[in-house]
C-alpha cells in the first residue's frame, strides 16, 4: 500500500514530464492550467484519470469506500453543464420540502388548502383563487365560493380528494371543512403520504440523472472512454447525494408526524 501511495504522490510531477500521461479526448484546458506538456498540447488531466486503476483495486477491499470524483465543470462544459444538472436535482429536493411543508402537517390550517387544484370547465385553478378561505374555529374551516358559485361542487371534490383526510360539507356557496381530530391513524396516514411523496421525488431525480447520462453518451465518439466513465460517476454521486438528503428529510418529517 505504501508503494501505491508513493506512486500517487508522484503523479503531479509526471504530468509535466511525460507525454504518456495525457489522456486523449479531454477538452483543452483554460489558460490557468500548467504550461503545455511535451509535444505542445495544453491539456489539464484530472488526477483521477491517472489513478483509476489504483483506486479500483483499492476499492475492492472490504470496507473501502469508492474513490470520489470531482471534475471541474469548466473542463467539460462542451459536453455537459454539470452546474445545470446539480440545479435540476436541487430543484427536486426543494419541491419535496415544499410539499412536506404545505401538505403534510398534523394540524390543518387555512394555508394548507390554498394550493389545492380545482378542475373547472375553464381549466385548473388553485382553490384560493376561486374561494375565500378562513378558519371559523380550531375545528372548522370555511371556503366561501360566492365569487365563483359554479365551481362550488368542483372545489368540494378537490378538497375531498386532496389526500388530507378532509370531508367537506356544501351549503349553497359555502363549503364547511371540519378539521379531523389528530388520531394515531391520521398521523400514520400522513407518514405514508410522506413516503409516497419521497418516492415520487426520487423518480424525478432518476429522470434528471438519466437525461444527463444520455447527454454524455452523445459524445462517446468524440472523447475518451475515461472521460465518459468519470462524468457518469460524477453524476451518479450527485444523484446519490440528493437521494440521501431526501431520506433525511423523510426521516425528520416522519418523526414529526408520528410524534
PDB file of C-alpha atoms in Angstrom:
ATOM      1  CA  UNK A   1       0.000   0.000   0.000  1.00  0.00           C
ATOM      2  CA  UNK A   2       2.862   2.367   0.865  1.00  0.00           C
ATOM      3  CA  UNK A   3       4.279   1.825  -2.621  1.00  0.00           C
ATOM      4  CA  UNK A   4       0.908   2.651  -4.204  1.00  0.00           C
ATOM      5  CA  UNK A   5       0.604   5.852  -2.171  1.00  0.00           C
ATOM      6  CA  UNK A   6       4.111   6.937  -3.198  1.00  0.00           C
ATOM      7  CA  UNK A   7       3.100   6.395  -6.824  1.00  0.00           C
ATOM      8  CA  UNK A   8       0.007   8.575  -6.392  1.00  0.00           C
ATOM      9  CA  UNK A   9       2.053  11.371  -4.808  1.00  0.00           C
ATOM     10  CA  UNK A  10       4.403  11.329  -7.782  1.00  0.00           C
ATOM     11  CA  UNK A  11       1.604  11.741 -10.338  1.00  0.00           C
ATOM     12  CA  UNK A  12       1.544  15.585 -10.410  1.00  0.00           C
ATOM     13  CA  UNK A  13       5.241  15.716 -11.288  1.00  0.00           C
ATOM     14  CA  UNK A  14       4.759  13.127 -14.007  1.00  0.00           C
ATOM     15  CA  UNK A  15       2.127  15.346 -15.622  1.00  0.00           C
ATOM     16  CA  UNK A  16       4.831  17.817 -16.561  1.00  0.00           C
ATOM     17  CA  UNK A  17       7.453  15.287 -17.629  1.00  0.00           C
ATOM     18  CA  UNK A  18       5.911  12.601 -19.758  1.00  0.00           C
ATOM     19  CA  UNK A  19       3.504  12.804 -22.698  1.00  0.00           C
ATOM     20  CA  UNK A  20       2.366   9.250 -21.873  1.00  0.00           C
ATOM     21  CA  UNK A  21       0.184  10.598 -19.084  1.00  0.00           C
ATOM     22  CA  UNK A  22      -2.015  12.650 -21.416  1.00  0.00           C
ATOM     23  CA  UNK A  23      -5.489  11.149 -21.834  1.00  0.00           C
ATOM     24  CA  UNK A  24      -6.900  11.502 -25.304  1.00  0.00           C
ATOM     25  CA  UNK A  25     -10.274  13.161 -25.757  1.00  0.00           C
ATOM     26  CA  UNK A  26     -10.186  15.625 -22.847  1.00  0.00           C
ATOM     27  CA  UNK A  27     -11.200  19.204 -23.688  1.00  0.00           C
ATOM     28  CA  UNK A  28      -8.431  21.763 -23.984  1.00  0.00           C
ATOM     29  CA  UNK A  29      -7.606  23.363 -20.671  1.00  0.00           C
ATOM     30  CA  UNK A  30      -8.124  27.034 -19.871  1.00  0.00           C
ATOM     31  CA  UNK A  31      -5.172  29.389 -19.661  1.00  0.00           C
ATOM     32  CA  UNK A  32      -4.982  28.872 -15.878  1.00  0.00           C
ATOM     33  CA  UNK A  33      -3.706  25.313 -16.360  1.00  0.00           C
ATOM     34  CA  UNK A  34       0.009  24.474 -16.115  1.00  0.00           C
ATOM     35  CA  UNK A  35       2.396  25.044 -19.031  1.00  0.00           C
ATOM     36  CA  UNK A  36       1.987  22.858 -22.152  1.00  0.00           C
ATOM     37  CA  UNK A  37       3.167  19.271 -21.915  1.00  0.00           C
ATOM     38  CA  UNK A  38       5.800  17.849 -24.209  1.00  0.00           C
ATOM     39  CA  UNK A  39       4.599  17.854 -27.773  1.00  0.00           C
ATOM     40  CA  UNK A  40       2.897  21.246 -27.428  1.00  0.00           C
ATOM     41  CA  UNK A  41      -0.561  20.035 -26.252  1.00  0.00           C
ATOM     42  CA  UNK A  42      -2.046  22.053 -23.395  1.00  0.00           C
ATOM     43  CA  UNK A  43      -4.374  19.729 -21.515  1.00  0.00           C
ATOM     44  CA  UNK A  44      -5.396  19.555 -17.859  1.00  0.00           C
ATOM     45  CA  UNK A  45      -5.726  15.921 -16.804  1.00  0.00           C
ATOM     46  CA  UNK A  46      -7.738  15.201 -13.626  1.00  0.00           C
ATOM     47  CA  UNK A  47      -5.685  13.138 -11.187  1.00  0.00           C
ATOM     48  CA  UNK A  48      -8.486  10.576 -11.015  1.00  0.00           C
ATOM     49  CA  UNK A  49      -7.936   9.662 -14.670  1.00  0.00           C
ATOM     50  CA  UNK A  50      -4.373   8.605 -13.940  1.00  0.00           C
ATOM     51  CA  UNK A  51      -5.151   6.713 -10.750  1.00  0.00           C
ATOM     52  CA  UNK A  52      -8.323   4.976 -11.869  1.00  0.00           C
ATOM     53  CA  UNK A  53      -6.712   1.536 -11.894  1.00  0.00           C
ATOM     54  CA  UNK A  54      -5.137   2.032  -8.456  1.00  0.00           C
ATOM     55  CA  UNK A  55      -8.383   3.340  -6.988  1.00  0.00           C
ATOM     56  CA  UNK A  56     -10.370   0.444  -8.448  1.00  0.00           C
ATOM     57  CA  UNK A  57      -8.064  -2.129  -6.905  1.00  0.00           C
ATOM     58  CA  UNK A  58      -8.118  -0.422  -3.515  1.00  0.00           C
ATOM     59  CA  UNK A  59     -11.902  -0.053  -3.551  1.00  0.00           C
ATOM     60  CA  UNK A  60     -12.287  -3.827  -3.834  1.00  0.00           C
ATOM     61  CA  UNK A  61     -11.061  -4.284  -0.275  1.00  0.00           C
ATOM     62  CA  UNK A  62     -13.732  -4.853   2.346  1.00  0.00           C
ATOM     63  CA  UNK A  63     -14.982  -1.690   3.993  1.00  0.00           C
ATOM     64  CA  UNK A  64     -13.233   0.555   1.482  1.00  0.00           C
ATOM     65  CA  UNK A  65     -15.361   3.414   0.145  1.00  0.00           C
ATOM     66  CA  UNK A  66     -15.124   4.002  -3.631  1.00  0.00           C
ATOM     67  CA  UNK A  67     -12.987   6.943  -4.692  1.00  0.00           C
ATOM     68  CA  UNK A  68     -14.824  10.240  -5.111  1.00  0.00           C
ATOM     69  CA  UNK A  69     -14.824  12.066  -8.428  1.00  0.00           C
ATOM     70  CA  UNK A  70     -14.799  15.848  -8.609  1.00  0.00           C
ATOM     71  CA  UNK A  71     -14.469  17.098 -12.166  1.00  0.00           C
ATOM     72  CA  UNK A  72     -14.147  20.800 -12.886  1.00  0.00           C
ATOM     73  CA  UNK A  73     -17.318  21.913 -14.673  1.00  0.00           C
ATOM     74  CA  UNK A  74     -15.253  24.260 -16.855  1.00  0.00           C
ATOM     75  CA  UNK A  75     -13.259  21.340 -18.301  1.00  0.00           C
ATOM     76  CA  UNK A  76     -16.356  19.541 -19.593  1.00  0.00           C
ATOM     77  CA  UNK A  77     -18.695  22.422 -20.379  1.00  0.00           C
ATOM     78  CA  UNK A  78     -18.663  21.467 -24.085  1.00  0.00           C
ATOM     79  CA  UNK A  79     -20.011  18.016 -23.145  1.00  0.00           C
ATOM     80  CA  UNK A  80     -22.482  18.763 -20.341  1.00  0.00           C
ATOM     81  CA  UNK A  81     -23.411  21.548 -17.960  1.00  0.00           C
ATOM     82  CA  UNK A  82     -22.796  19.928 -14.567  1.00  0.00           C
ATOM     83  CA  UNK A  83     -23.972  23.025 -12.716  1.00  0.00           C
ATOM     84  CA  UNK A  84     -27.309  22.855 -14.506  1.00  0.00           C
ATOM     85  CA  UNK A  85     -27.625  19.161 -13.639  1.00  0.00           C
ATOM     86  CA  UNK A  86     -26.972  19.972  -9.992  1.00  0.00           C
ATOM     87  CA  UNK A  87     -29.542  22.781 -10.072  1.00  0.00           C
ATOM     88  CA  UNK A  88     -32.163  20.415 -11.525  1.00  0.00           C
ATOM     89  CA  UNK A  89     -31.503  17.900  -8.752  1.00  0.00           C
ATOM     90  CA  UNK A  90     -31.690  20.594  -6.080  1.00  0.00           C
ATOM     91  CA  UNK A  91     -34.999  21.772  -7.565  1.00  0.00           C
ATOM     92  CA  UNK A  92     -36.439  18.294  -6.989  1.00  0.00           C
ATOM     93  CA  UNK A  93     -35.315  18.444  -3.345  1.00  0.00           C
ATOM     94  CA  UNK A  94     -36.849  21.908  -2.865  1.00  0.00           C
ATOM     95  CA  UNK A  95     -40.141  20.713  -4.359  1.00  0.00           C
ATOM     96  CA  UNK A  96     -40.215  17.855  -1.835  1.00  0.00           C
ATOM     97  CA  UNK A  97     -39.542  20.276   1.032  1.00  0.00           C
ATOM     98  CA  UNK A  98     -42.401  22.485  -0.140  1.00  0.00           C
ATOM     99  CA  UNK A  99     -44.737  19.501  -0.410  1.00  0.00           C
ATOM    100  CA  UNK A 100     -43.861  18.410   3.128  1.00  0.00           C
ATOM    101  CA  UNK A 101     -44.408  21.915   4.486  1.00  0.00           C
ATOM    102  CA  UNK A 102     -47.606  22.686   2.620  1.00  0.00           C
ATOM    103  CA  UNK A 103     -49.480  19.385   2.541  1.00  0.00           C
ATOM    104  CA  UNK A 104     -48.171  17.167   5.327  1.00  0.00           C
ATOM    105  CA  UNK A 105     -48.871  18.738   8.666  1.00  0.00           C
ATOM    106  CA  UNK A 106     -50.599  17.247  11.694  1.00  0.00           C
ATOM    107  CA  UNK A 107     -52.518  20.470  12.216  1.00  0.00           C
ATOM    108  CA  UNK A 108     -54.607  21.543   9.207  1.00  0.00           C
ATOM    109  CA  UNK A 109     -54.538  25.310   8.632  1.00  0.00           C
ATOM    110  CA  UNK A 110     -56.274  27.527   6.039  1.00  0.00           C
ATOM    111  CA  UNK A 111     -52.970  27.863   4.194  1.00  0.00           C
ATOM    112  CA  UNK A 112     -52.948  24.109   3.633  1.00  0.00           C
ATOM    113  CA  UNK A 113     -55.987  24.497   1.361  1.00  0.00           C
ATOM    114  CA  UNK A 114     -54.633  27.404  -0.696  1.00  0.00           C
ATOM    115  CA  UNK A 115     -52.980  25.377  -3.432  1.00  0.00           C
ATOM    116  CA  UNK A 116     -55.442  22.511  -3.776  1.00  0.00           C
ATOM    117  CA  UNK A 117     -56.062  22.343  -7.528  1.00  0.00           C
ATOM    118  CA  UNK A 118     -59.689  22.609  -8.638  1.00  0.00           C
ATOM    119  CA  UNK A 119     -60.770  21.305 -12.034  1.00  0.00           C
ATOM    120  CA  UNK A 120     -63.310  23.683 -13.586  1.00  0.00           C
ATOM    121  CA  UNK A 121     -64.815  23.980 -17.038  1.00  0.00           C
ATOM    122  CA  UNK A 122     -62.382  26.823 -17.703  1.00  0.00           C
ATOM    123  CA  UNK A 123     -59.290  24.893 -16.592  1.00  0.00           C
ATOM    124  CA  UNK A 124     -57.302  24.192 -13.407  1.00  0.00           C
ATOM    125  CA  UNK A 125     -57.103  26.784 -10.639  1.00  0.00           C
ATOM    126  CA  UNK A 126     -55.762  26.878  -7.059  1.00  0.00           C
ATOM    127  CA  UNK A 127     -58.592  26.905  -4.531  1.00  0.00           C
ATOM    128  CA  UNK A 128     -57.526  30.269  -3.082  1.00  0.00           C
ATOM    129  CA  UNK A 129     -58.148  31.890  -6.492  1.00  0.00           C
ATOM    130  CA  UNK A 130     -61.734  30.674  -6.551  1.00  0.00           C
ATOM    131  CA  UNK A 131     -62.861  30.952  -2.943  1.00  0.00           C
ATOM    132  CA  UNK A 132     -62.165  32.886   0.239  1.00  0.00           C
ATOM    133  CA  UNK A 133     -60.670  30.535   2.849  1.00  0.00           C
ATOM    134  CA  UNK A 134     -60.945  31.253   6.567  1.00  0.00           C
ATOM    135  CA  UNK A 135     -60.832  29.397   9.867  1.00  0.00           C
ATOM    136  CA  UNK A 136     -64.089  29.663  11.794  1.00  0.00           C
ATOM    137  CA  UNK A 137     -62.808  27.739  14.803  1.00  0.00           C
ATOM    138  CA  UNK A 138     -59.999  25.295  15.650  1.00  0.00           C
ATOM    139  CA  UNK A 139     -62.293  22.525  14.420  1.00  0.00           C
ATOM    140  CA  UNK A 140     -63.792  24.186  11.323  1.00  0.00           C
ATOM    141  CA  UNK A 141     -62.628  25.951   8.152  1.00  0.00           C
ATOM    142  CA  UNK A 142     -64.877  27.796   5.729  1.00  0.00           C
ATOM    143  CA  UNK A 143     -64.480  28.249   1.972  1.00  0.00           C
ATOM    144  CA  UNK A 144     -66.742  30.976   0.569  1.00  0.00           C
ATOM    145  CA  UNK A 145     -67.347  30.360  -3.141  1.00  0.00           C
ATOM    146  CA  UNK A 146     -69.614  33.388  -3.721  1.00  0.00           C
ATOM    147  CA  UNK A 147     -67.293  34.800  -6.395  1.00  0.00           C
ATOM    148  CA  UNK A 148     -67.377  31.545  -8.427  1.00  0.00           C
ATOM    149  CA  UNK A 149     -70.563  29.722  -7.352  1.00  0.00           C
ATOM    150  CA  UNK A 150     -70.494  27.463 -10.410  1.00  0.00           C
ATOM    151  CA  UNK A 151     -67.244  25.912  -9.144  1.00  0.00           C
ATOM    152  CA  UNK A 152     -68.511  25.072  -5.660  1.00  0.00           C
ATOM    153  CA  UNK A 153     -69.057  21.360  -6.353  1.00  0.00           C
ATOM    154  CA  UNK A 154     -65.684  21.037  -8.086  1.00  0.00           C
ATOM    155  CA  UNK A 155     -63.964  22.753  -5.154  1.00  0.00           C
ATOM    156  CA  UNK A 156     -65.597  20.427  -2.632  1.00  0.00           C
ATOM    157  CA  UNK A 157     -64.498  17.433  -4.691  1.00  0.00           C
ATOM    158  CA  UNK A 158     -60.914  18.703  -4.876  1.00  0.00           C
ATOM    159  CA  UNK A 159     -60.809  19.153  -1.086  1.00  0.00           C
ATOM    160  CA  UNK A 160     -62.215  15.675  -0.536  1.00  0.00           C
ATOM    161  CA  UNK A 161     -59.662  14.095  -2.900  1.00  0.00           C
ATOM    162  CA  UNK A 162     -56.673  16.110  -1.669  1.00  0.00           C
ATOM    163  CA  UNK A 163     -55.364  13.260   0.495  1.00  0.00           C
ATOM    164  CA  UNK A 164     -55.658  15.451   3.614  1.00  0.00           C
ATOM    165  CA  UNK A 165     -58.379  13.327   5.221  1.00  0.00           C
ATOM    166  CA  UNK A 166     -60.983  16.096   4.877  1.00  0.00           C
ATOM    167  CA  UNK A 167     -64.721  15.661   4.331  1.00  0.00           C
ATOM    168  CA  UNK A 168     -66.209  18.994   3.153  1.00  0.00           C
ATOM    169  CA  UNK A 169     -69.924  19.803   3.503  1.00  0.00           C
ATOM    170  CA  UNK A 170     -71.602  22.070   0.924  1.00  0.00           C
ATOM    171  CA  UNK A 171     -74.252  24.614   1.916  1.00  0.00           C
ATOM    172  CA  UNK A 172     -75.080  26.808  -1.091  1.00  0.00           C
ATOM    173  CA  UNK A 173     -71.851  28.631  -1.955  1.00  0.00           C
ATOM    174  CA  UNK A 174     -70.332  27.874   1.447  1.00  0.00           C
ATOM    175  CA  UNK A 175     -68.093  24.846   1.916  1.00  0.00           C
ATOM    176  CA  UNK A 176     -67.616  23.787   5.528  1.00  0.00           C
ATOM    177  CA  UNK A 177     -64.462  21.776   6.166  1.00  0.00           C
ATOM    178  CA  UNK A 178     -64.436  20.022   9.566  1.00  0.00           C
ATOM    179  CA  UNK A 179     -60.909  19.505  10.850  1.00  0.00           C
ATOM    180  CA  UNK A 180     -60.400  15.907  11.951  1.00  0.00           C
ATOM    181  CA  UNK A 181     -59.013  15.051  15.358  1.00  0.00           C
ATOM    182  CA  UNK A 182     -55.320  14.221  15.407  1.00  0.00           C
ATOM    183  CA  UNK A 183     -55.544  10.460  15.835  1.00  0.00           C
ATOM    184  CA  UNK A 184     -52.749   7.928  15.615  1.00  0.00           C
ATOM    185  CA  UNK A 185     -54.356   6.604  12.435  1.00  0.00           C
ATOM    186  CA  UNK A 186     -54.289  10.086  10.895  1.00  0.00           C
ATOM    187  CA  UNK A 187     -50.613  10.526  11.805  1.00  0.00           C
ATOM    188  CA  UNK A 188     -49.731   7.178  10.236  1.00  0.00           C
ATOM    189  CA  UNK A 189     -51.690   8.105   7.106  1.00  0.00           C
ATOM    190  CA  UNK A 190     -49.682  11.322   6.763  1.00  0.00           C
ATOM    191  CA  UNK A 191     -46.431   9.415   7.269  1.00  0.00           C
ATOM    192  CA  UNK A 192     -47.390   7.081   4.413  1.00  0.00           C
ATOM    193  CA  UNK A 193     -48.111  10.092   2.191  1.00  0.00           C
ATOM    194  CA  UNK A 194     -44.677  11.484   3.066  1.00  0.00           C
ATOM    195  CA  UNK A 195     -43.087   8.217   1.962  1.00  0.00           C
ATOM    196  CA  UNK A 196     -45.053   8.261  -1.298  1.00  0.00           C
ATOM    197  CA  UNK A 197     -44.023  11.866  -1.984  1.00  0.00           C
ATOM    198  CA  UNK A 198     -40.380  10.965  -1.378  1.00  0.00           C
ATOM    199  CA  UNK A 199     -40.586   8.033  -3.787  1.00  0.00           C
ATOM    200  CA  UNK A 200     -42.089  10.279  -6.469  1.00  0.00           C
ATOM    201  CA  UNK A 201     -39.298  12.796  -5.931  1.00  0.00           C
ATOM    202  CA  UNK A 202     -36.686  10.064  -6.260  1.00  0.00           C
ATOM    203  CA  UNK A 203     -38.270   9.037  -9.552  1.00  0.00           C
ATOM    204  CA  UNK A 204     -37.984  12.648 -10.740  1.00  0.00           C
ATOM    205  CA  UNK A 205     -34.353  12.604  -9.598  1.00  0.00           C
ATOM    206  CA  UNK A 206     -33.669   9.458 -11.641  1.00  0.00           C
ATOM    207  CA  UNK A 207     -35.095  11.202 -14.704  1.00  0.00           C
ATOM    208  CA  UNK A 208     -32.687  14.103 -14.236  1.00  0.00           C
ATOM    209  CA  UNK A 209     -29.800  11.649 -13.897  1.00  0.00           C
ATOM    210  CA  UNK A 210     -30.835   9.661 -16.991  1.00  0.00           C
ATOM    211  CA  UNK A 211     -31.193  12.823 -19.054  1.00  0.00           C
ATOM    212  CA  UNK A 212     -27.673  13.897 -18.114  1.00  0.00           C
ATOM    213  CA  UNK A 213     -26.143  10.469 -18.780  1.00  0.00           C
ATOM    214  CA  UNK A 214     -27.817  10.326 -22.194  1.00  0.00           C
ATOM    215  CA  UNK A 215     -26.345  13.744 -22.968  1.00  0.00           C
ATOM    216  CA  UNK A 216     -22.865  12.454 -22.132  1.00  0.00           C
ATOM    217  CA  UNK A 217     -23.238   9.340 -24.266  1.00  0.00           C
ATOM    218  CA  UNK A 218     -23.734  11.514 -27.345  1.00  0.00           C
ATOM    219  CA  UNK A 219     -20.009  12.353 -27.100  1.00  0.00           C
ATOM    220  CA  UNK A 220     -18.710   8.766 -26.956  1.00  0.00           C
ATOM    221  CA  UNK A 221     -17.141   9.078 -30.376  1.00  0.00           C
ATOM    222  CA  UNK A 222     -15.508  12.423 -29.573  1.00  0.00           C
ATOM    223  CA  UNK A 223     -13.952  11.964 -26.119  1.00  0.00           C
ATOM    224  CA  UNK A 224     -12.094   9.225 -24.303  1.00  0.00           C
ATOM    225  CA  UNK A 225     -13.719   6.305 -22.524  1.00  0.00           C
ATOM    226  CA  UNK A 226     -12.214   7.511 -19.241  1.00  0.00           C
ATOM    227  CA  UNK A 227     -13.842  10.915 -19.641  1.00  0.00           C
ATOM    228  CA  UNK A 228     -17.261   9.317 -20.180  1.00  0.00           C
ATOM    229  CA  UNK A 229     -16.711   6.971 -17.227  1.00  0.00           C
ATOM    230  CA  UNK A 230     -15.747   9.805 -14.883  1.00  0.00           C
ATOM    231  CA  UNK A 231     -18.640  12.016 -15.916  1.00  0.00           C
ATOM    232  CA  UNK A 232     -21.164   9.221 -15.400  1.00  0.00           C
ATOM    233  CA  UNK A 233     -19.638   8.528 -11.992  1.00  0.00           C
ATOM    234  CA  UNK A 234     -19.781  12.199 -11.039  1.00  0.00           C
ATOM    235  CA  UNK A 235     -23.463  12.445 -11.988  1.00  0.00           C
ATOM    236  CA  UNK A 236     -24.243   9.255 -10.061  1.00  0.00           C
ATOM    237  CA  UNK A 237     -22.515  10.737  -7.000  1.00  0.00           C
ATOM    238  CA  UNK A 238     -24.631  13.887  -7.349  1.00  0.00           C
ATOM    239  CA  UNK A 239     -27.803  11.795  -7.580  1.00  0.00           C
ATOM    240  CA  UNK A 240     -26.798   9.654  -4.598  1.00  0.00           C
ATOM    241  CA  UNK A 241     -26.136  12.777  -2.535  1.00  0.00           C
ATOM    242  CA  UNK A 242     -29.543  14.233  -3.454  1.00  0.00           C
ATOM    243  CA  UNK A 243     -31.299  10.947  -2.629  1.00  0.00           C
ATOM    244  CA  UNK A 244     -29.536  10.830   0.749  1.00  0.00           C
ATOM    245  CA  UNK A 245     -30.784  14.341   1.508  1.00  0.00           C
ATOM    246  CA  UNK A 246     -34.319  13.250   0.626  1.00  0.00           C
ATOM    247  CA  UNK A 247     -34.018  10.321   3.026  1.00  0.00           C
ATOM    248  CA  UNK A 248     -33.004  12.731   5.796  1.00  0.00           C
ATOM    249  CA  UNK A 249     -35.986  14.971   5.039  1.00  0.00           C
ATOM    250  CA  UNK A 250     -38.304  11.951   5.129  1.00  0.00           C
ATOM    251  CA  UNK A 251     -36.854  10.726   8.442  1.00  0.00           C
ATOM    252  CA  UNK A 252     -37.346  14.172  10.015  1.00  0.00           C
ATOM    253  CA  UNK A 253     -40.901  14.548   8.672  1.00  0.00           C
ATOM    254  CA  UNK A 254     -41.857  11.025   9.764  1.00  0.00           C
ATOM    255  CA  UNK A 255     -40.581  11.735  13.274  1.00  0.00           C
ATOM    256  CA  UNK A 256     -42.573  14.984  13.322  1.00  0.00           C
ATOM    257  CA  UNK A 257     -45.772  13.328  12.116  1.00  0.00           C
ATOM    258  CA  UNK A 258     -45.664  10.255  14.352  1.00  0.00           C
ATOM    259  CA  UNK A 259     -44.553  12.217  17.410  1.00  0.00           C
TER     260      UNK A 259
END
